[in-house]
PDB file of N, CA and C in Angstrom:
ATOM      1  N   UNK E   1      74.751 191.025  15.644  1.00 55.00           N
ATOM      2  CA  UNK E   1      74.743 189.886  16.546  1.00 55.00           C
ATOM      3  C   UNK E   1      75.154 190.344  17.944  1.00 55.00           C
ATOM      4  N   UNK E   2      74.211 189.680  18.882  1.00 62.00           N
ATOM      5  CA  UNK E   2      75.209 189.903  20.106  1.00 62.00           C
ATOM      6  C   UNK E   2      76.023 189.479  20.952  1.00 62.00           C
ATOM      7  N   UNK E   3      76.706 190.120  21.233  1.00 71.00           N
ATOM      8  CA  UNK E   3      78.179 189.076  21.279  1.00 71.00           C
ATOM      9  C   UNK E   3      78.570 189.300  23.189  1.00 71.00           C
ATOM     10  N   UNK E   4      77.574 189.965  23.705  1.00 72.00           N
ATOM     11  CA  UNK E   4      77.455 190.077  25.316  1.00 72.00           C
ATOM     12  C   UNK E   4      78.069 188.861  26.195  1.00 72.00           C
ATOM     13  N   UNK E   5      76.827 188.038  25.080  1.00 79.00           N
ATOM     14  CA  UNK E   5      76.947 186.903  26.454  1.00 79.00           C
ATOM     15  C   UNK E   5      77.803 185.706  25.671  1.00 79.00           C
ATOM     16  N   UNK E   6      78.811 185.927  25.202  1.00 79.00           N
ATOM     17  CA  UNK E   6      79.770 185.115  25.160  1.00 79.00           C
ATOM     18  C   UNK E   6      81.054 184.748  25.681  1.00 79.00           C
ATOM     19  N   UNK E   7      81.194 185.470  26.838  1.00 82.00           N
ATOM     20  CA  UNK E   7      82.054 185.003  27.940  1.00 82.00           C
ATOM     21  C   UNK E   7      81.378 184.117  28.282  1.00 82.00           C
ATOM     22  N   UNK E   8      80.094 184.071  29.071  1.00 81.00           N
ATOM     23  CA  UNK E   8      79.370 183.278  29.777  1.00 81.00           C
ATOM     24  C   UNK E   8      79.471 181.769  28.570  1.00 81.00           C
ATOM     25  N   UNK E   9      79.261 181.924  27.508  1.00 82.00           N
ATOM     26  CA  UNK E   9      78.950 180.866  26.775  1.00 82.00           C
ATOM     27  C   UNK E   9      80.188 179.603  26.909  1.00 82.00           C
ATOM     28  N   UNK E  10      81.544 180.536  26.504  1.00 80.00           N
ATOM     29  CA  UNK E  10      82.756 180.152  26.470  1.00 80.00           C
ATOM     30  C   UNK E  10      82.989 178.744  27.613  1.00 80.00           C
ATOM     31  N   UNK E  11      84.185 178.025  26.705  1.00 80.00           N
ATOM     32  CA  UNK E  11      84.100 176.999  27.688  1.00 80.00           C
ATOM     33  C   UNK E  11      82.533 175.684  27.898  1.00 80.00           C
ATOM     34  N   UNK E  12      81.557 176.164  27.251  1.00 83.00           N
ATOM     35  CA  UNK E  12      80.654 175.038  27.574  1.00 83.00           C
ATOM     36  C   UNK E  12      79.783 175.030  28.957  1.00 83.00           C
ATOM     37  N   UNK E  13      80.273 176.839  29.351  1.00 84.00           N
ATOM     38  CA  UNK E  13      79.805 176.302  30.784  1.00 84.00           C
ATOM     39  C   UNK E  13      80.459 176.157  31.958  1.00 84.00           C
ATOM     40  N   UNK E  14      81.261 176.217  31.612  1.00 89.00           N
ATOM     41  CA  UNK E  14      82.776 175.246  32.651  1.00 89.00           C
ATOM     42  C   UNK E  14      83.288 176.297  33.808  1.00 89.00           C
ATOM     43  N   UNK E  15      83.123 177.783  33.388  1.00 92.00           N
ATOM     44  CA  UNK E  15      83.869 178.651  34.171  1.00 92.00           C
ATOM     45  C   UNK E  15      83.160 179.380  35.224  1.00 92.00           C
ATOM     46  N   UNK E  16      83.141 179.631  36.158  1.00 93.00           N
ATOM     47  CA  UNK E  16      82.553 180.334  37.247  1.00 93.00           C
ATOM     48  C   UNK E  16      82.466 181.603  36.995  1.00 93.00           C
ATOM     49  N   UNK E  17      81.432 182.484  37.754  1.00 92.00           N
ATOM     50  CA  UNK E  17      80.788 183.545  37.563  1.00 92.00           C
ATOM     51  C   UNK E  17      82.373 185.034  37.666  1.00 92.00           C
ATOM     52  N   UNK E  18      82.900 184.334  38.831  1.00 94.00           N
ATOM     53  CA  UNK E  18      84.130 185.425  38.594  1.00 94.00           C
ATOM     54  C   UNK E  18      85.146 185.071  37.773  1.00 94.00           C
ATOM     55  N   UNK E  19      85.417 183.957  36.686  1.00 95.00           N
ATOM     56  CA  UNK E  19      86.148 183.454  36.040  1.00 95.00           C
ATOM     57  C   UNK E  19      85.382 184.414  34.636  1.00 95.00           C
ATOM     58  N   UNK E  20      84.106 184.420  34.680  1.00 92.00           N
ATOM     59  CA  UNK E  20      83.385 184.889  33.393  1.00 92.00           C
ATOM     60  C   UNK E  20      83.841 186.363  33.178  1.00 92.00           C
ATOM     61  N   UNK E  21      83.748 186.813  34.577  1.00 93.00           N
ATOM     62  CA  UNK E  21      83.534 188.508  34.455  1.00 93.00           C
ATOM     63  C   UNK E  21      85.183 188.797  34.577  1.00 93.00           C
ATOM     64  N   UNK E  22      86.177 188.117  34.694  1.00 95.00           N
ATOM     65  CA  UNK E  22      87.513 188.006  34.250  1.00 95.00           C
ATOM     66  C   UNK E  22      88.094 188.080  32.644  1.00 95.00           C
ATOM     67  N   UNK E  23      87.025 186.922  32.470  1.00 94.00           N
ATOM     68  CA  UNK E  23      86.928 187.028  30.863  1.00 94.00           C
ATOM     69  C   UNK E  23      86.498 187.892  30.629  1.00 94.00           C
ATOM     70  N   UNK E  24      85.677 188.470  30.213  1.00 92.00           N
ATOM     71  CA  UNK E  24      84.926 190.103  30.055  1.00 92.00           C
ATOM     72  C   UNK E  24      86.306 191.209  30.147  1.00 92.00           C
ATOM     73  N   UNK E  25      86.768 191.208  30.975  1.00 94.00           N
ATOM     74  CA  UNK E  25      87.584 192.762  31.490  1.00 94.00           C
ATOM     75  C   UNK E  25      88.809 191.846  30.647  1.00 94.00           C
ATOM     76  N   UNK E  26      89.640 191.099  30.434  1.00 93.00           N
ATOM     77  CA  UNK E  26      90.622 190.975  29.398  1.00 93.00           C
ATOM     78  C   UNK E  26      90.126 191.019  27.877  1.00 93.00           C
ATOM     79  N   UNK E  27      88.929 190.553  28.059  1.00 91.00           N
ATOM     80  CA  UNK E  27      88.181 190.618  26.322  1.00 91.00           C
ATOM     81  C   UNK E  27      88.368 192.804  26.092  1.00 91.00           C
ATOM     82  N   UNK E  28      87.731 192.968  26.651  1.00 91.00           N
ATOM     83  CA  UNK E  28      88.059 194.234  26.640  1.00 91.00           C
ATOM     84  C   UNK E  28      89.412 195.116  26.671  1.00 91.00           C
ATOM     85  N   UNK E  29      90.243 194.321  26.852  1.00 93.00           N
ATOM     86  CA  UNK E  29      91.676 194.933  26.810  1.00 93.00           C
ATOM     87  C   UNK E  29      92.111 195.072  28.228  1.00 93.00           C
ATOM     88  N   UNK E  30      91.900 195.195  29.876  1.00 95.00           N
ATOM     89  CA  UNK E  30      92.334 194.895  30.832  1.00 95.00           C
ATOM     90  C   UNK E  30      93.245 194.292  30.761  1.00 95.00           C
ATOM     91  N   UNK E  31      94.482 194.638  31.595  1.00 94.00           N
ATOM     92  CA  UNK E  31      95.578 194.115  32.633  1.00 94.00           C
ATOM     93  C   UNK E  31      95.325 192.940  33.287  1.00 94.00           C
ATOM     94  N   UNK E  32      95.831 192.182  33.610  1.00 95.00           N
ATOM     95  CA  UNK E  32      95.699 191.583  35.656  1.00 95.00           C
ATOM     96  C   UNK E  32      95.537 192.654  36.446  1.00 95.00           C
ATOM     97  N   UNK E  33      96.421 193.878  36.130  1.00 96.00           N
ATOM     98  CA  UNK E  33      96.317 194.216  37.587  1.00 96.00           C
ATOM     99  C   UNK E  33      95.164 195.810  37.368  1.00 96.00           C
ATOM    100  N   UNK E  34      94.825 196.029  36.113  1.00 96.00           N
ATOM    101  CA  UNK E  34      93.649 196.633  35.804  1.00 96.00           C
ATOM    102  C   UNK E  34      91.966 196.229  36.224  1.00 96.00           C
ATOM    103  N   UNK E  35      91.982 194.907  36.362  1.00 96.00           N
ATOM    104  CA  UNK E  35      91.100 193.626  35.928  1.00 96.00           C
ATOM    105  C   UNK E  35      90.901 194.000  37.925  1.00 96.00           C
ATOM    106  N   UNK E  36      91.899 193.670  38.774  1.00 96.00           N
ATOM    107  CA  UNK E  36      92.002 193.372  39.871  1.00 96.00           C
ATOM    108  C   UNK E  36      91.227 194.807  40.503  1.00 96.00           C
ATOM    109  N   UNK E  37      91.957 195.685  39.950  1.00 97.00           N
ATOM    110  CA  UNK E  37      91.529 197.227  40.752  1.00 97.00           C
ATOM    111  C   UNK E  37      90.220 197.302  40.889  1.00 97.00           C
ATOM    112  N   UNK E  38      89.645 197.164  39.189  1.00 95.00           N
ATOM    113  CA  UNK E  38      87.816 196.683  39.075  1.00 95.00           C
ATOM    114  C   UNK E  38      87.765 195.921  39.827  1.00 95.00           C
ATOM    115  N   UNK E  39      87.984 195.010  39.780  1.00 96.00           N
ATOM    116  CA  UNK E  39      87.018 193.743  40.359  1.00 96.00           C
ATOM    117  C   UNK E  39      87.690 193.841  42.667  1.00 96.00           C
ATOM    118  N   UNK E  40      88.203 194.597  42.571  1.00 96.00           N
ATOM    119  CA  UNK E  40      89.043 195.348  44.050  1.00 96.00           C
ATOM    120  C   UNK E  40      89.502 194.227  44.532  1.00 96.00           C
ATOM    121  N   UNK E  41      90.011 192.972  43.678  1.00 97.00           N
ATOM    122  CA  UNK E  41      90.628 192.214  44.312  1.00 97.00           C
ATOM    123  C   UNK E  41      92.125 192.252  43.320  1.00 97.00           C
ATOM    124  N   UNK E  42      93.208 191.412  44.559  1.00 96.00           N
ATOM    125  CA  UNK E  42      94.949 191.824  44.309  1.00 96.00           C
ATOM    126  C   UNK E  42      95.491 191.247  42.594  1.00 96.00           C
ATOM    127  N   UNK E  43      95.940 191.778  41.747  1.00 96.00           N
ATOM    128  CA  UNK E  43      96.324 190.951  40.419  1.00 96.00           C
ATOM    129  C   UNK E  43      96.464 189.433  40.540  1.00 96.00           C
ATOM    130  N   UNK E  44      97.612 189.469  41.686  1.00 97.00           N
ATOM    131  CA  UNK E  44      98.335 188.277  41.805  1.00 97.00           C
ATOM    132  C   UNK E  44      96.412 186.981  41.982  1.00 97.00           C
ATOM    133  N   UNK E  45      95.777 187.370  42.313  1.00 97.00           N
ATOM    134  CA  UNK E  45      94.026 186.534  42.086  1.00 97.00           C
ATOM    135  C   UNK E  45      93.660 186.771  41.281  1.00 97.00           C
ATOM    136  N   UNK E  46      93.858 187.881  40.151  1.00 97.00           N
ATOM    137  CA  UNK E  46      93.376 187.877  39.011  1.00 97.00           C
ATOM    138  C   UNK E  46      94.471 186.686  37.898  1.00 97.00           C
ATOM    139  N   UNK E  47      95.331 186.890  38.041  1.00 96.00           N
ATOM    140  CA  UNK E  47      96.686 185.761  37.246  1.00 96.00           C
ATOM    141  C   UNK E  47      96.167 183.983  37.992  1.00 96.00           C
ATOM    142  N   UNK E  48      96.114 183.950  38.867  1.00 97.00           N
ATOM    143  CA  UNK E  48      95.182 182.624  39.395  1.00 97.00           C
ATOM    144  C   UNK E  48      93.826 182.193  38.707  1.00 97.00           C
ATOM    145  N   UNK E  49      93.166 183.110  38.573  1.00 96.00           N
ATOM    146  CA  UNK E  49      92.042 182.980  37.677  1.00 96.00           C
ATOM    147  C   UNK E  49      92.268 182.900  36.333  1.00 96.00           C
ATOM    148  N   UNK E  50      92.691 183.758  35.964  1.00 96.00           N
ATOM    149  CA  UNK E  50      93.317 183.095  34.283  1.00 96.00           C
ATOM    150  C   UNK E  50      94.255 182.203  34.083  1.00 96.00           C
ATOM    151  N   UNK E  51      94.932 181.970  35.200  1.00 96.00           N
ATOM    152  CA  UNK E  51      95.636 180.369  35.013  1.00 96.00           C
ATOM    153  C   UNK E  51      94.330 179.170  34.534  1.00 96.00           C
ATOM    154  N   UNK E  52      93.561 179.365  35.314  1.00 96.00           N
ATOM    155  CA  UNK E  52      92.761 178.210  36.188  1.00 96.00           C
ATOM    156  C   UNK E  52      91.464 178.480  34.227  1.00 96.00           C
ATOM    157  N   UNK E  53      91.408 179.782  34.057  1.00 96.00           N
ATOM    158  CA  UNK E  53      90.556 180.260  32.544  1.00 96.00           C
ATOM    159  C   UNK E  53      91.154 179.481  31.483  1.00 96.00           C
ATOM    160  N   UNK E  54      92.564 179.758  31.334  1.00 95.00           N
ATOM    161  CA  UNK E  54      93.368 179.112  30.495  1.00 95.00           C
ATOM    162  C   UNK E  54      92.762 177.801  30.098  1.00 95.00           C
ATOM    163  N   UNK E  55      93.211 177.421  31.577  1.00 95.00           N
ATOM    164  CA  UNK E  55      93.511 175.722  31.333  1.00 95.00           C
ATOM    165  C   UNK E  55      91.869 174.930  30.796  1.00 95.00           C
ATOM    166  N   UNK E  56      90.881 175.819  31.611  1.00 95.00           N
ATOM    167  CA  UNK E  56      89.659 174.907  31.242  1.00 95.00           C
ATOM    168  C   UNK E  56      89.198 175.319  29.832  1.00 95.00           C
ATOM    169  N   UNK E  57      89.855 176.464  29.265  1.00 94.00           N
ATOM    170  CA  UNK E  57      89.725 176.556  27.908  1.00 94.00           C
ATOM    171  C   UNK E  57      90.245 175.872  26.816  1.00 94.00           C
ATOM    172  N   UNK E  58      91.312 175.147  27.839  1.00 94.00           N
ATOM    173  CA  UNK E  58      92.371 174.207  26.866  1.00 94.00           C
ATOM    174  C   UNK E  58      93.733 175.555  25.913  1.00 94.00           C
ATOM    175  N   UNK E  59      94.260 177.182  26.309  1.00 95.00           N
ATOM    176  CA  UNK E  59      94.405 177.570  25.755  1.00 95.00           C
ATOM    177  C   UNK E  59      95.672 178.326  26.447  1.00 95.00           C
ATOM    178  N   UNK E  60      96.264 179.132  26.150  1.00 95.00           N
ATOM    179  CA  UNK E  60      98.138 179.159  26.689  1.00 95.00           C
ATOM    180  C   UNK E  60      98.040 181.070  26.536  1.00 95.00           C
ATOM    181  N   UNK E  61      97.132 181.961  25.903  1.00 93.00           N
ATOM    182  CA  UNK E  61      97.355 183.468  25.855  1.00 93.00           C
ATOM    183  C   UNK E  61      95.961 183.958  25.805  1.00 93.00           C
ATOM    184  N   UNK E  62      96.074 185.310  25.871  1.00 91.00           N
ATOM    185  CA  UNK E  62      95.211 186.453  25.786  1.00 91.00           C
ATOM    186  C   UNK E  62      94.518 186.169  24.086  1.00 91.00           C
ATOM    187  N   UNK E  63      95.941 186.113  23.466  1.00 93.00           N
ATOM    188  CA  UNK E  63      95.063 186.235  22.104  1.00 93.00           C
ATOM    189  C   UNK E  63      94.494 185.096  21.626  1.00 93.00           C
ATOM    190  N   UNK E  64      94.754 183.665  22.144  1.00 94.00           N
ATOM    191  CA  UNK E  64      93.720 182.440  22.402  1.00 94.00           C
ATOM    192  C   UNK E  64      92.673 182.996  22.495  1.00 94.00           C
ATOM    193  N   UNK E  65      92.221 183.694  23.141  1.00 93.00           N
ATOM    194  CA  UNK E  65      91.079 183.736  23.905  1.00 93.00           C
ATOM    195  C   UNK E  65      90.339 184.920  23.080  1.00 93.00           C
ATOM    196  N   UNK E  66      90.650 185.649  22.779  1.00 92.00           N
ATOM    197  CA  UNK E  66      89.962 186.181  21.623  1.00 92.00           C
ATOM    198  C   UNK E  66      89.663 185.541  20.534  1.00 92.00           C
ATOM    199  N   UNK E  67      90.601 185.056  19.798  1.00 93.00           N
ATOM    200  CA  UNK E  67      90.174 183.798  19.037  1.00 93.00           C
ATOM    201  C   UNK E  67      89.290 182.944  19.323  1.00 93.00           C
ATOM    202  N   UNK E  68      88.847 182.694  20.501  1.00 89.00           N
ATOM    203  CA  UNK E  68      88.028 181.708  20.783  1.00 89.00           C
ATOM    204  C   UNK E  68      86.538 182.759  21.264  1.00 89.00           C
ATOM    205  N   UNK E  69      86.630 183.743  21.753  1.00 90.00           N
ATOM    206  CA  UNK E  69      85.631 184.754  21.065  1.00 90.00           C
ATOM    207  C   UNK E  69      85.352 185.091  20.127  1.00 90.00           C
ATOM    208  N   UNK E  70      86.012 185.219  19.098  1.00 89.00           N
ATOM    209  CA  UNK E  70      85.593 186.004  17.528  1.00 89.00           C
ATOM    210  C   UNK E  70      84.758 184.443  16.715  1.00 89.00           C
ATOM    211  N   UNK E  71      85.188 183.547  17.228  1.00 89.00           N
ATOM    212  CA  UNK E  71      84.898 181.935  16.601  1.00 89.00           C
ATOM    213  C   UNK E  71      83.673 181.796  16.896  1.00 89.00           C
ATOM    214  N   UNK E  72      83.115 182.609  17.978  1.00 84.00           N
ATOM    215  CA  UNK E  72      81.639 182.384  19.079  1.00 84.00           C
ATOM    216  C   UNK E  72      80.815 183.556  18.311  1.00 84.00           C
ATOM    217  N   UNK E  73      81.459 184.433  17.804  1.00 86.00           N
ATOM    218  CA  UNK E  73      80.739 185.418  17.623  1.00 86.00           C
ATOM    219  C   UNK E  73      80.575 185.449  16.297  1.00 86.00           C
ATOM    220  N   UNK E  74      81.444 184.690  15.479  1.00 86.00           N
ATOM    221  CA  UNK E  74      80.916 184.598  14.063  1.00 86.00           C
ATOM    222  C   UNK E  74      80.129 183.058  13.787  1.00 86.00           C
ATOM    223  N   UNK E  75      80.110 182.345  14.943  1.00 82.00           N
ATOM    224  CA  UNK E  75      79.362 181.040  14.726  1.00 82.00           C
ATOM    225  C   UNK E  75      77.896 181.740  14.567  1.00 82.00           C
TER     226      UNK E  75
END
């Protein structure tokens, strides 16, 4: 199965293109401030964005959010 485009899926839709590719680099095991270096913007905007990921996910951690990947990927 492929399980690529399930950041994008996540959420219903709901999350913006740099909110997605946020998701992506923590799905993968990334930092904030790993996440930030890639993406060459400061952690402290990467932790804003996963605030803002969190909440429209309805979800409080990292490992939420895998959970809510592995749920997508075995649906």
């Amino acid at each position: 199965r492929d399980v690529a485009g399930i950041p994008t899926r996540l959420g219903g839709g709901c999350l913006t293109e740099r909110e997605i590719e946020i998701v992506d680099l923590l799905l993968k095991g990334h930092s904030s401030q790993s996440a930030g270096l890639y993406l060459d913007i400061s952690p402290a905007t990467v932790k804003v964005h996963r605030k803002n990921i969190y909440r429209k996910l309805a979800i409080s951690s990292q490992a939420e959010l895998f959970a809510l990947f592995m749920a997508e990927a075995l649906a």
